[in-house]
PDB file of C-alpha atoms in Angstrom:
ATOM      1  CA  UNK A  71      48.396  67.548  79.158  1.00 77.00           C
ATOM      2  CA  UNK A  72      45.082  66.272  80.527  1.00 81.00           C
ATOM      3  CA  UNK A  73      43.264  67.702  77.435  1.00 79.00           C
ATOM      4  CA  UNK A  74      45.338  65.234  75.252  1.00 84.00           C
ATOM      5  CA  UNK A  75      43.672  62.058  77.304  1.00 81.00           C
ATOM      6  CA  UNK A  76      40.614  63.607  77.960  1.00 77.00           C
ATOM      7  CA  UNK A  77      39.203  63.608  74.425  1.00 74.00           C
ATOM      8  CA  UNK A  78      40.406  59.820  74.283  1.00 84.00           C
ATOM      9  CA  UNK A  79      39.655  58.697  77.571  1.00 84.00           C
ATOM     10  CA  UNK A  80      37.600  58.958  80.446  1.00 85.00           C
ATOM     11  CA  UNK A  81      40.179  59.293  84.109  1.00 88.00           C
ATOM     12  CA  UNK A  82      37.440  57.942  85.879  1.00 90.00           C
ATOM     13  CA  UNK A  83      38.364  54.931  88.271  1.00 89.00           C
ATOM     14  CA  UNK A  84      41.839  54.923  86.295  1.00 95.00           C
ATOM     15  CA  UNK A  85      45.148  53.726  88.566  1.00 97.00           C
ATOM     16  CA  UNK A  86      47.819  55.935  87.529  1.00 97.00           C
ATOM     17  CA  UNK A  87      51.458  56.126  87.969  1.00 97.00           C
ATOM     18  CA  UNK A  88      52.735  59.796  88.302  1.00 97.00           C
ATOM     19  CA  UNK A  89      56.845  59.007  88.023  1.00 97.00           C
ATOM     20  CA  UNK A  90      59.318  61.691  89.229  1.00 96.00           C
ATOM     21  CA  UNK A  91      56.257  63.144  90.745  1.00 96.00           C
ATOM     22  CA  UNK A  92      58.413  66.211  91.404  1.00 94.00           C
ATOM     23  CA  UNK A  93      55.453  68.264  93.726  1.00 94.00           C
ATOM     24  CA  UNK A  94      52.797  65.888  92.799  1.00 95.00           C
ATOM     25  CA  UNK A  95      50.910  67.991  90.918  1.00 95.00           C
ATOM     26  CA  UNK A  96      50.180  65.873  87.848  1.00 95.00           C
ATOM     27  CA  UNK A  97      48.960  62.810  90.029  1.00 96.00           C
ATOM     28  CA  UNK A  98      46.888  65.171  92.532  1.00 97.00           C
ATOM     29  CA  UNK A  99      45.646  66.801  89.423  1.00 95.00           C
ATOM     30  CA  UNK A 100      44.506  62.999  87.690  1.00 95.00           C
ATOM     31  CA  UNK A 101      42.789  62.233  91.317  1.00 96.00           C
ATOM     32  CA  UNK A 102      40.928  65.757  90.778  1.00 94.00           C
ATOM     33  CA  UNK A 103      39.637  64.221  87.557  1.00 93.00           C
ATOM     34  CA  UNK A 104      37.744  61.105  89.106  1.00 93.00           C
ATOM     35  CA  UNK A 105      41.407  58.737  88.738  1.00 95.00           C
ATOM     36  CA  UNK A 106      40.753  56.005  91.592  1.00 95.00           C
ATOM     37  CA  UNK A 107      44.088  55.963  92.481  1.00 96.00           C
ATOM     38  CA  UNK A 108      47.493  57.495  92.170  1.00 97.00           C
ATOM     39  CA  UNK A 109      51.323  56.782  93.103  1.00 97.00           C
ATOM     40  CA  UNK A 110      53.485  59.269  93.048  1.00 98.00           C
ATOM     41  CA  UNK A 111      57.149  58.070  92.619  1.00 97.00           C
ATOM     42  CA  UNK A 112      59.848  60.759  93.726  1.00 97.00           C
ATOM     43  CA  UNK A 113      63.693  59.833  94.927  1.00 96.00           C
ATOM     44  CA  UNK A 114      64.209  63.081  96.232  1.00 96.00           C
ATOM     45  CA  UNK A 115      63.820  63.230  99.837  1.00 96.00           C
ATOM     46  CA  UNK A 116      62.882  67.382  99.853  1.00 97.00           C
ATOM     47  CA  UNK A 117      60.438  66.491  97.070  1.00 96.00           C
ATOM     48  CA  UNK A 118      58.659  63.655  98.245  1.00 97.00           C
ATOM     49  CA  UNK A 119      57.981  65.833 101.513  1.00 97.00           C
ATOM     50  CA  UNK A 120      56.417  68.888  99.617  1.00 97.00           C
ATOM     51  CA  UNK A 121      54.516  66.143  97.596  1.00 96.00           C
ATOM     52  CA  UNK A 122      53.411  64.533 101.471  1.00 97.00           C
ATOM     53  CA  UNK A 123      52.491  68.320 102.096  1.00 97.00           C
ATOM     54  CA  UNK A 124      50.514  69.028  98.875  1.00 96.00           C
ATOM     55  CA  UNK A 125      48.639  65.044  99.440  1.00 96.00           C
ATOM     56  CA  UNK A 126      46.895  66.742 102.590  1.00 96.00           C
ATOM     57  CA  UNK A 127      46.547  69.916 101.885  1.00 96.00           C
ATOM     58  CA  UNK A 128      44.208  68.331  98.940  1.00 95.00           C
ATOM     59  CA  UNK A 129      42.937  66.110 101.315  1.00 95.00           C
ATOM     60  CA  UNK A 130      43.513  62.871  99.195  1.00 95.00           C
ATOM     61  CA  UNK A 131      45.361  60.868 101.593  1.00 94.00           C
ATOM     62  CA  UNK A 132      43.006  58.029 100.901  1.00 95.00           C
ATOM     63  CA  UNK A 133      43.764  57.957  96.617  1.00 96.00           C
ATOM     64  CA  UNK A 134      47.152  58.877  97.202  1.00 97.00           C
ATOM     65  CA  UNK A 135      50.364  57.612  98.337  1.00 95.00           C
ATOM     66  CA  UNK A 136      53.864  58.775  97.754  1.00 97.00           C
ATOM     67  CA  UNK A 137      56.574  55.993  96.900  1.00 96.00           C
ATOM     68  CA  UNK A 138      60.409  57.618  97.965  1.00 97.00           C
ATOM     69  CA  UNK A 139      62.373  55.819  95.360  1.00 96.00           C
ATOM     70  CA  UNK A 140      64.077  56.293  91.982  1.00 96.00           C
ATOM     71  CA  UNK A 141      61.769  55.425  89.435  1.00 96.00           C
ATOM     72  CA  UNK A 142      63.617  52.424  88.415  1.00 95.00           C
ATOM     73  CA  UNK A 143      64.069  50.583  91.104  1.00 95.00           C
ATOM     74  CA  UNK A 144      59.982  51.484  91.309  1.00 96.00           C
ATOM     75  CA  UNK A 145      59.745  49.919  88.352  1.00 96.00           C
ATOM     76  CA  UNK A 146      61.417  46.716  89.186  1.00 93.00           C
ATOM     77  CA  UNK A 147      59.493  46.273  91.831  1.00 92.00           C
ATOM     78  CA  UNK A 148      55.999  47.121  91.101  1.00 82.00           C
ATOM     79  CA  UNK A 149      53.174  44.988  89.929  1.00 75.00           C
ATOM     80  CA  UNK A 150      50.825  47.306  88.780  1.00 79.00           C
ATOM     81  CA  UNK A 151      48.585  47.196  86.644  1.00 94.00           C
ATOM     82  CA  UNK A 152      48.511  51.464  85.538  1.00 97.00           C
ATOM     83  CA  UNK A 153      46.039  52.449  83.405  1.00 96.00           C
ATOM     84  CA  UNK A 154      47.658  55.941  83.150  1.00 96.00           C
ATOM     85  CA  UNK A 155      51.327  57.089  83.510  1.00 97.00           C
ATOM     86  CA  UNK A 156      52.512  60.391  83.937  1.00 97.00           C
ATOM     87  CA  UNK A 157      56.381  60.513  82.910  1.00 96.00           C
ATOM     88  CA  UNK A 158      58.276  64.179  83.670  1.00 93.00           C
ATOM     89  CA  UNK A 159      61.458  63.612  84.011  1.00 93.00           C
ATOM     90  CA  UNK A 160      63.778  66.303  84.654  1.00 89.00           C
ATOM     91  CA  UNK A 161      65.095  67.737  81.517  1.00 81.00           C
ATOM     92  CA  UNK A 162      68.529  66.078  82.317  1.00 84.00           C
ATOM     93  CA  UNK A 163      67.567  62.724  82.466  1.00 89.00           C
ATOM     94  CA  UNK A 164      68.931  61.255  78.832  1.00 90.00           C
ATOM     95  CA  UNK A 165      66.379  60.255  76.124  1.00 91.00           C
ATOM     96  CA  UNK A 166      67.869  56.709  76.481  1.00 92.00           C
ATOM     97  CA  UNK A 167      67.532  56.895  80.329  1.00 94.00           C
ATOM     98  CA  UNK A 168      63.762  57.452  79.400  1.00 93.00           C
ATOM     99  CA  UNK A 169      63.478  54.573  76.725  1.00 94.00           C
ATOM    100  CA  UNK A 170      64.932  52.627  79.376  1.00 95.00           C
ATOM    101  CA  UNK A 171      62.258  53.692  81.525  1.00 96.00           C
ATOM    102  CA  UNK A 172      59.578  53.051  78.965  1.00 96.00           C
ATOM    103  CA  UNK A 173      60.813  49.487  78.931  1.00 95.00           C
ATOM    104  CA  UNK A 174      60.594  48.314  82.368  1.00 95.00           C
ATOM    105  CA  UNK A 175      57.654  49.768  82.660  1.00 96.00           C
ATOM    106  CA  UNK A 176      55.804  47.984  80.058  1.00 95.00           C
ATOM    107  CA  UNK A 177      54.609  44.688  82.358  1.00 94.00           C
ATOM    108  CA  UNK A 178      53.122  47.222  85.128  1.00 95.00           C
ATOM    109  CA  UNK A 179      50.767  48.557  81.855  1.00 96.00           C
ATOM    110  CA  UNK A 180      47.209  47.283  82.084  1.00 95.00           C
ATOM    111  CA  UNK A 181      45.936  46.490  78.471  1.00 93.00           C
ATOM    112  CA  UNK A 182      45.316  49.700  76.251  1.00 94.00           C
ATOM    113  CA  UNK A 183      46.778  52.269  78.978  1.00 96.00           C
ATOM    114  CA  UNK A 184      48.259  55.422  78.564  1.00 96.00           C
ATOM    115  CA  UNK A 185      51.171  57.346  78.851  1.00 96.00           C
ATOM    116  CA  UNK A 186      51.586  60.858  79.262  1.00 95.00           C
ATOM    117  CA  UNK A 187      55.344  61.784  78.178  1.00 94.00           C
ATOM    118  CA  UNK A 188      56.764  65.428  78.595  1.00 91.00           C
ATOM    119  CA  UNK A 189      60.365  66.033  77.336  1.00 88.00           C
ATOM    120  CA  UNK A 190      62.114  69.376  76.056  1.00 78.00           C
ATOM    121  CA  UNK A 191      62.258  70.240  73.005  1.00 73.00           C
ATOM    122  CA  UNK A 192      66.165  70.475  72.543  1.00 77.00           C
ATOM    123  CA  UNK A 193      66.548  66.585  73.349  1.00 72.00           C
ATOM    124  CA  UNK A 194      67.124  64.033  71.204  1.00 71.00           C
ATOM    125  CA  UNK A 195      64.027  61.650  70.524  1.00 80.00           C
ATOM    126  CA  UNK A 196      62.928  58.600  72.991  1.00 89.00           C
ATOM    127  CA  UNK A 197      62.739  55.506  70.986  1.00 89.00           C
ATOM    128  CA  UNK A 198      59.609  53.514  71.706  1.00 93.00           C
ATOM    129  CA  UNK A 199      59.449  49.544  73.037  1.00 94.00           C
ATOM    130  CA  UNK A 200      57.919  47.244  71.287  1.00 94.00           C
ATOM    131  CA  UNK A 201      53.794  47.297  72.515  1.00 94.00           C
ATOM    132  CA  UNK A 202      53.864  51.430  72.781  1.00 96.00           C
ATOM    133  CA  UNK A 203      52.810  53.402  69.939  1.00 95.00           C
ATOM    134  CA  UNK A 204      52.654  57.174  69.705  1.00 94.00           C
ATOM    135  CA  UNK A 205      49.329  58.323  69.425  1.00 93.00           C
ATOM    136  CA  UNK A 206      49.766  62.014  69.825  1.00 91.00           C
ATOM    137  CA  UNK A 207      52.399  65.147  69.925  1.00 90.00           C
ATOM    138  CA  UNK A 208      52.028  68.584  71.090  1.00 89.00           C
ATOM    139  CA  UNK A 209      54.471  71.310  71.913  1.00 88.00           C
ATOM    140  CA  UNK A 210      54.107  73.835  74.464  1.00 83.00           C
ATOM    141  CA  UNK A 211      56.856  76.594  74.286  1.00 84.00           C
ATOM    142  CA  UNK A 212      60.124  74.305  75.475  1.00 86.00           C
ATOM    143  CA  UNK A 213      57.904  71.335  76.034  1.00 86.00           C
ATOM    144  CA  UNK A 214      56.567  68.522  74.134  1.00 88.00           C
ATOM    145  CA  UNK A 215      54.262  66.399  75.073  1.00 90.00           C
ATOM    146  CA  UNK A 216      53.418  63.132  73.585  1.00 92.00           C
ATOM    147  CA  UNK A 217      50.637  60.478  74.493  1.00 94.00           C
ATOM    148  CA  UNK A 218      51.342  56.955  74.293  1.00 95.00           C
ATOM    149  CA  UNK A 219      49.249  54.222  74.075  1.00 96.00           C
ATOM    150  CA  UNK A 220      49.866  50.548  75.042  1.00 96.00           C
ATOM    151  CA  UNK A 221      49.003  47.907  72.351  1.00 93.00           C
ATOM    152  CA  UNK A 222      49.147  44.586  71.910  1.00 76.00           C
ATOM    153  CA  UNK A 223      52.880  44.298  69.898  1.00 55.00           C
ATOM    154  CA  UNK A 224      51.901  41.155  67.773  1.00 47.00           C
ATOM    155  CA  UNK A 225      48.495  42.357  66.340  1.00 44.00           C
TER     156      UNK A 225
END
């Protein structure tokens, strides 16, 4: 996933958004890579305490916090702005339960971010808001992955 940003942008200093952070690896893993900052949003209580766990065992207490809260009410709440977003959602979460997603979470985008999307394969496809274009797709066995990119909607 990181290889899709990486040849496009540099994760150095970026704030970043890792949403149903599941064990935190994606956001720990963007921190590794020079991101200033991460927040990890995971509604699961069990989760969000392996994520806690994984935080210090990788010593980044200081560039990481862990939010416990579904990733919508997250949304509604947060000011942002995320330069990066990691999206994961588990593969039951509906592709319109994603677009929805994508939507609210369009005013906490800093100008020109990006989004890191993984979905299966078998689901249907997430239709985009207006202001986030596709910039990239690859697949990875029952995975795809796309990168997003926020632009300005009326250019």
């Amino acid at each position: 996933m990181f290889s899709m940003i990486g040849s496009r942008a540099d994760l150095e200093d970026m704030r970043v958004a890792d949403l149903y952070a599941g064990t935190g690896a994606l956001g720990l893993e963007a921190v590794s890579r020079g991101a200033e900052s991460a927040v990890l949003v995971e509604a699961d209580r069990r989760a969000a305490k392996v994520v806690r766990e994984n935080i210090a065992v990788c010593q980044a207490q200081r560039r990481v916090r862990v939010v416990e809260r579904t990733v919508e009410s997250f949304l509604a709440a947060v000011a942002g702005p995320f330069d990066l977003v990691l999206i994961d959602p588990p593969y039951d979460v509906s592709s319109d339960d994603v677009a929805a997603v994508l939507r609210l979470l369009m005013p906490a985008l800093a100008d020109g971010a990006w989004v890191l999307l993984e979905r299966g394969t078998r689901g249907a496809a997430v239709d985009l808001p207006p202001g986030l274009e596709s910039v990239a797709d690859k697949k990875y066995g029952d995975s795809m992955v796309r990168l997003l990119r926020r632009v300005d909607s009326f250019a």
